């Protein structure tokens, strides 16, 4: 894995442990030679993550819409800041530049971003693995809700099993690498309500690439 896209909050949350987690992830990625792709912010957990990776000598690629940069939300010290025109384009660029995706603690924007790349994998639009860093059990309530949805028949058990989950970064990276090697293959479209199996790329998208047109906008100044 050359680069990992990380979705997380641009706010701090109430527990200082979240910032400690973000800092640890940034430093550990850098020490492992894995580049960081993230939303380009300078505040909250996003800023902590980027600062820690940079301080440890890592590559940090930020991606941010021009309108957010004009509001001075961008990190001005990243290795590369990619400027785009919309949230749709932002997520497509992040997806294209990364080999896998992970969510750290965050809110609506983080949820929207990780669910989108997970659903695209499940539909066969890309093969890049997706995971949750469940440090301190942060994502446990969400996972319980997802299991409940699976029990109703609207989320295939194979799709839920395809989501990499671990309490620490080494475990999550191992699970993501396992999926990159092909040990886990999502059953495209199976039992996902309203989702037809996708056997070909979206119009104008190269085979295996992530579609440039994403199905939902999301993120914001407090969580993007």
Short mmCIF file of C-alpha atoms in Angstrom, two decimals:
data_model
loop_
_atom_site.label_atom_id
_atom_site.label_comp_id
_atom_site.label_asym_id
_atom_site.label_seq_id
_atom_site.Cartn_x
_atom_site.Cartn_y
_atom_site.Cartn_z
CA UNK A 1 0.00 0.00 0.00
CA UNK A 2 1.52 3.29 -1.12
CA UNK A 3 -1.12 5.72 0.12
CA UNK A 4 -4.08 5.61 2.50
CA UNK A 5 -7.03 8.00 2.31
CA UNK A 6 -8.19 8.90 5.79
CA UNK A 7 -11.57 10.46 6.57
CA UNK A 8 -11.98 12.14 9.95
CA UNK A 9 -13.31 15.22 11.71
CA UNK A 10 -12.01 18.74 11.31
CA UNK A 11 -13.22 19.39 14.87
CA UNK A 12 -11.60 18.08 18.05
CA UNK A 13 -14.39 16.18 19.77
CA UNK A 14 -14.78 16.19 23.56
CA UNK A 15 -12.13 13.61 24.45
CA UNK A 16 -8.40 14.46 24.02
CA UNK A 17 -7.86 10.78 23.18
CA UNK A 18 -9.21 11.46 19.69
CA UNK A 19 -6.40 13.91 18.95
CA UNK A 20 -3.87 11.48 20.41
CA UNK A 21 -5.23 8.80 18.10
CA UNK A 22 -5.00 11.05 15.03
CA UNK A 23 -1.43 12.03 15.90
CA UNK A 24 -0.43 8.42 16.38
CA UNK A 25 -1.93 7.40 13.05
CA UNK A 26 -0.17 10.21 11.20
CA UNK A 27 3.21 9.38 12.68
CA UNK A 28 2.80 5.64 12.21
CA UNK A 29 1.83 6.00 8.56
CA UNK A 30 4.89 8.16 7.94
CA UNK A 31 7.22 5.72 9.69
CA UNK A 32 5.76 2.90 7.62
CA UNK A 33 6.36 4.77 4.36
CA UNK A 34 2.63 5.08 3.62
CA UNK A 35 1.53 8.40 2.18
CA UNK A 36 -1.51 10.15 3.62
CA UNK A 37 -4.36 11.44 1.46
CA UNK A 38 -6.90 13.53 3.35
CA UNK A 39 -9.26 16.47 3.04
CA UNK A 40 -6.58 19.14 3.35
CA UNK A 41 -7.80 20.83 6.53
CA UNK A 42 -5.66 22.49 9.20
CA UNK A 43 -8.06 22.27 12.15
CA UNK A 44 -9.31 19.58 14.49
CA UNK A 45 -8.34 15.95 13.99
CA UNK A 46 -7.53 16.61 10.34
CA UNK A 47 -4.86 19.15 11.28
CA UNK A 48 -3.45 16.92 14.01
CA UNK A 49 -3.21 13.97 11.62
CA UNK A 50 -1.44 15.98 8.92
CA UNK A 51 0.95 17.70 11.34
CA UNK A 52 2.02 14.40 12.89
CA UNK A 53 2.64 12.79 9.51
CA UNK A 54 4.65 15.77 8.30
CA UNK A 55 6.70 15.94 11.50
CA UNK A 56 7.59 12.27 11.03
CA UNK A 57 8.76 12.93 7.47
CA UNK A 58 5.75 11.51 5.67
CA UNK A 59 4.04 12.45 2.44
CA UNK A 60 0.77 14.33 2.97
CA UNK A 61 -1.59 15.09 0.09
CA UNK A 62 -4.50 17.38 0.89
CA UNK A 63 -7.50 17.84 -1.39
CA UNK A 64 -9.85 20.78 -0.90
CA UNK A 65 -12.41 22.78 -2.90
CA UNK A 66 -11.41 26.31 -3.80
CA UNK A 67 -14.29 27.77 -1.78
CA UNK A 68 -12.93 26.18 1.41
CA UNK A 69 -9.42 27.44 0.69
CA UNK A 70 -10.81 30.95 0.29
CA UNK A 71 -12.19 30.61 3.83
CA UNK A 72 -8.65 29.77 5.00
CA UNK A 73 -9.46 26.22 6.06
CA UNK A 74 -6.55 24.64 4.16
CA UNK A 75 -3.30 23.34 5.66
CA UNK A 76 -0.50 25.38 4.09
CA UNK A 77 2.32 22.98 4.97
CA UNK A 78 1.28 19.75 3.24
CA UNK A 79 3.46 18.05 0.66
CA UNK A 80 0.86 18.72 -2.02
CA UNK A 81 -2.42 20.63 -1.89
CA UNK A 82 -4.78 19.69 -4.71
CA UNK A 83 -7.34 22.41 -5.40
CA UNK A 84 -10.66 21.40 -6.90
CA UNK A 85 -14.03 22.98 -7.60
CA UNK A 86 -16.53 20.84 -5.69
CA UNK A 87 -17.02 18.26 -2.96
CA UNK A 88 -17.78 15.68 -5.64
CA UNK A 89 -14.44 16.34 -7.31
CA UNK A 90 -12.65 16.38 -3.96
CA UNK A 91 -13.79 12.87 -3.09
CA UNK A 92 -13.07 11.53 -6.57
CA UNK A 93 -9.51 12.88 -6.44
CA UNK A 94 -8.92 11.44 -2.98
CA UNK A 95 -10.20 8.09 -4.14
CA UNK A 96 -7.99 8.15 -7.22
CA UNK A 97 -4.83 9.05 -5.28
CA UNK A 98 -5.24 6.40 -2.56
CA UNK A 99 -4.93 2.61 -2.50
CA UNK A 100 -7.32 2.10 0.44
CA UNK A 101 -9.65 4.04 2.73
CA UNK A 102 -10.00 4.36 6.51
CA UNK A 103 -12.28 6.28 8.83
CA UNK A 104 -11.16 7.71 12.15
CA UNK A 105 -13.56 9.42 14.57
CA UNK A 106 -15.80 11.95 12.86
CA UNK A 107 -19.36 12.97 12.19
CA UNK A 108 -21.66 13.37 9.20
CA UNK A 109 -18.97 14.18 6.66
CA UNK A 110 -16.81 11.24 7.74
CA UNK A 111 -19.78 8.89 7.63
CA UNK A 112 -20.85 10.10 4.19
CA UNK A 113 -17.34 9.72 2.79
CA UNK A 114 -16.62 6.23 4.11
CA UNK A 115 -20.09 4.92 3.21
CA UNK A 116 -19.73 6.24 -0.32
CA UNK A 117 -16.42 4.51 -1.06
CA UNK A 118 -17.70 1.34 0.63
CA UNK A 119 -20.85 1.31 -1.49
CA UNK A 120 -18.83 1.90 -4.67
CA UNK A 121 -16.63 -1.08 -3.77
CA UNK A 122 -19.68 -3.21 -3.10
CA UNK A 123 -21.12 -2.23 -6.48
CA UNK A 124 -17.88 -3.03 -8.28
CA UNK A 125 -16.89 0.50 -9.31
CA UNK A 126 -13.51 0.05 -7.63
CA UNK A 127 -11.60 -2.68 -5.78
CA UNK A 128 -9.88 -0.59 -3.11
CA UNK A 129 -10.51 -1.83 0.46
CA UNK A 130 -12.37 0.17 3.08
CA UNK A 131 -12.02 0.08 6.86
CA UNK A 132 -12.90 1.59 10.22
CA UNK A 133 -10.33 2.28 12.92
CA UNK A 134 -12.43 1.29 15.93
CA UNK A 135 -10.10 2.66 18.61
CA UNK A 136 -11.79 2.78 21.99
CA UNK A 137 -14.90 1.26 20.45
CA UNK A 138 -15.79 4.52 18.68
CA UNK A 139 -17.46 2.76 15.75
CA UNK A 140 -19.01 -0.05 17.81
CA UNK A 141 -22.51 1.54 17.91
CA UNK A 142 -22.42 1.99 14.15
CA UNK A 143 -21.31 -1.61 13.63
CA UNK A 144 -24.16 -2.81 15.83
CA UNK A 145 -26.61 -0.81 13.72
CA UNK A 146 -25.15 -2.26 10.53
CA UNK A 147 -25.52 -5.79 11.87
CA UNK A 148 -29.15 -4.99 12.62
CA UNK A 149 -29.65 -3.79 9.04
CA UNK A 150 -27.97 -6.95 7.79
CA UNK A 151 -30.36 -9.03 9.89
CA UNK A 152 -33.31 -7.42 8.07
CA UNK A 153 -31.93 -8.51 4.69
CA UNK A 154 -31.00 -5.07 3.36
CA UNK A 155 -27.24 -5.46 3.75
CA UNK A 156 -25.49 -8.63 2.65
CA UNK A 157 -23.46 -10.37 5.34
CA UNK A 158 -20.63 -10.67 2.81
CA UNK A 159 -20.63 -6.88 2.34
CA UNK A 160 -20.47 -6.28 6.07
CA UNK A 161 -17.69 -8.84 6.41
CA UNK A 162 -15.79 -7.07 3.64
CA UNK A 163 -15.47 -3.94 5.80
CA UNK A 164 -12.09 -4.04 7.56
CA UNK A 165 -12.37 -3.23 11.28
CA UNK A 166 -9.60 -3.13 13.89
CA UNK A 167 -8.94 -1.37 17.20
CA UNK A 168 -5.48 -0.14 16.19
CA UNK A 169 -3.68 0.98 13.05
CA UNK A 170 -1.38 -2.06 12.61
CA UNK A 171 -4.40 -4.36 12.72
CA UNK A 172 -6.35 -2.20 10.30
CA UNK A 173 -3.46 -1.95 7.85
CA UNK A 174 -3.06 -5.72 7.95
CA UNK A 175 -6.78 -6.19 7.21
CA UNK A 176 -6.66 -3.68 4.36
CA UNK A 177 -3.56 -5.33 2.88
CA UNK A 178 -5.32 -8.69 3.12
CA UNK A 179 -8.15 -7.28 1.01
CA UNK A 180 -5.71 -5.71 -1.45
CA UNK A 181 -4.25 -9.18 -1.99
CA UNK A 182 -7.72 -10.40 -2.89
CA UNK A 183 -8.48 -12.56 0.12
CA UNK A 184 -11.80 -10.71 0.52
CA UNK A 185 -13.98 -10.06 -2.52
CA UNK A 186 -17.30 -8.19 -2.16
CA UNK A 187 -20.39 -9.81 -3.66
CA UNK A 188 -21.37 -6.98 -5.99
CA UNK A 189 -24.91 -5.79 -5.40
CA UNK A 190 -25.99 -8.82 -3.38
CA UNK A 191 -29.00 -8.13 -1.14
CA UNK A 192 -28.39 -4.37 -1.17
CA UNK A 193 -31.79 -2.76 -1.55
CA UNK A 194 -32.10 -0.72 -4.72
CA UNK A 195 -28.58 -1.58 -5.87
CA UNK A 196 -28.27 -3.51 -9.10
CA UNK A 197 -25.04 -5.46 -9.72
CA UNK A 198 -22.50 -3.31 -11.52
CA UNK A 199 -20.38 -5.25 -13.98
CA UNK A 200 -18.98 -2.31 -15.91
CA UNK A 201 -17.54 1.05 -14.97
CA UNK A 202 -19.66 4.16 -14.97
CA UNK A 203 -19.80 6.03 -18.31
CA UNK A 204 -16.52 7.79 -19.00
CA UNK A 205 -14.68 5.85 -16.27
CA UNK A 206 -11.74 3.62 -17.05
CA UNK A 207 -12.08 -0.02 -15.92
CA UNK A 208 -11.05 -0.35 -12.28
CA UNK A 209 -11.08 3.39 -11.68
CA UNK A 210 -13.28 5.28 -9.24
CA UNK A 211 -16.09 7.18 -10.98
CA UNK A 212 -15.55 10.92 -11.23
CA UNK A 213 -19.22 11.61 -10.59
CA UNK A 214 -20.16 10.72 -7.02
CA UNK A 215 -23.71 10.24 -5.91
CA UNK A 216 -23.88 12.51 -2.88
CA UNK A 217 -22.38 15.71 -1.67
CA UNK A 218 -21.15 15.88 1.89
CA UNK A 219 -18.74 17.13 4.48
CA UNK A 220 -18.45 20.65 5.82
CA UNK A 221 -16.40 23.00 7.93
CA UNK A 222 -16.80 20.94 11.10
CA UNK A 223 -16.37 17.48 9.58
CA UNK A 224 -15.01 16.92 6.10
#
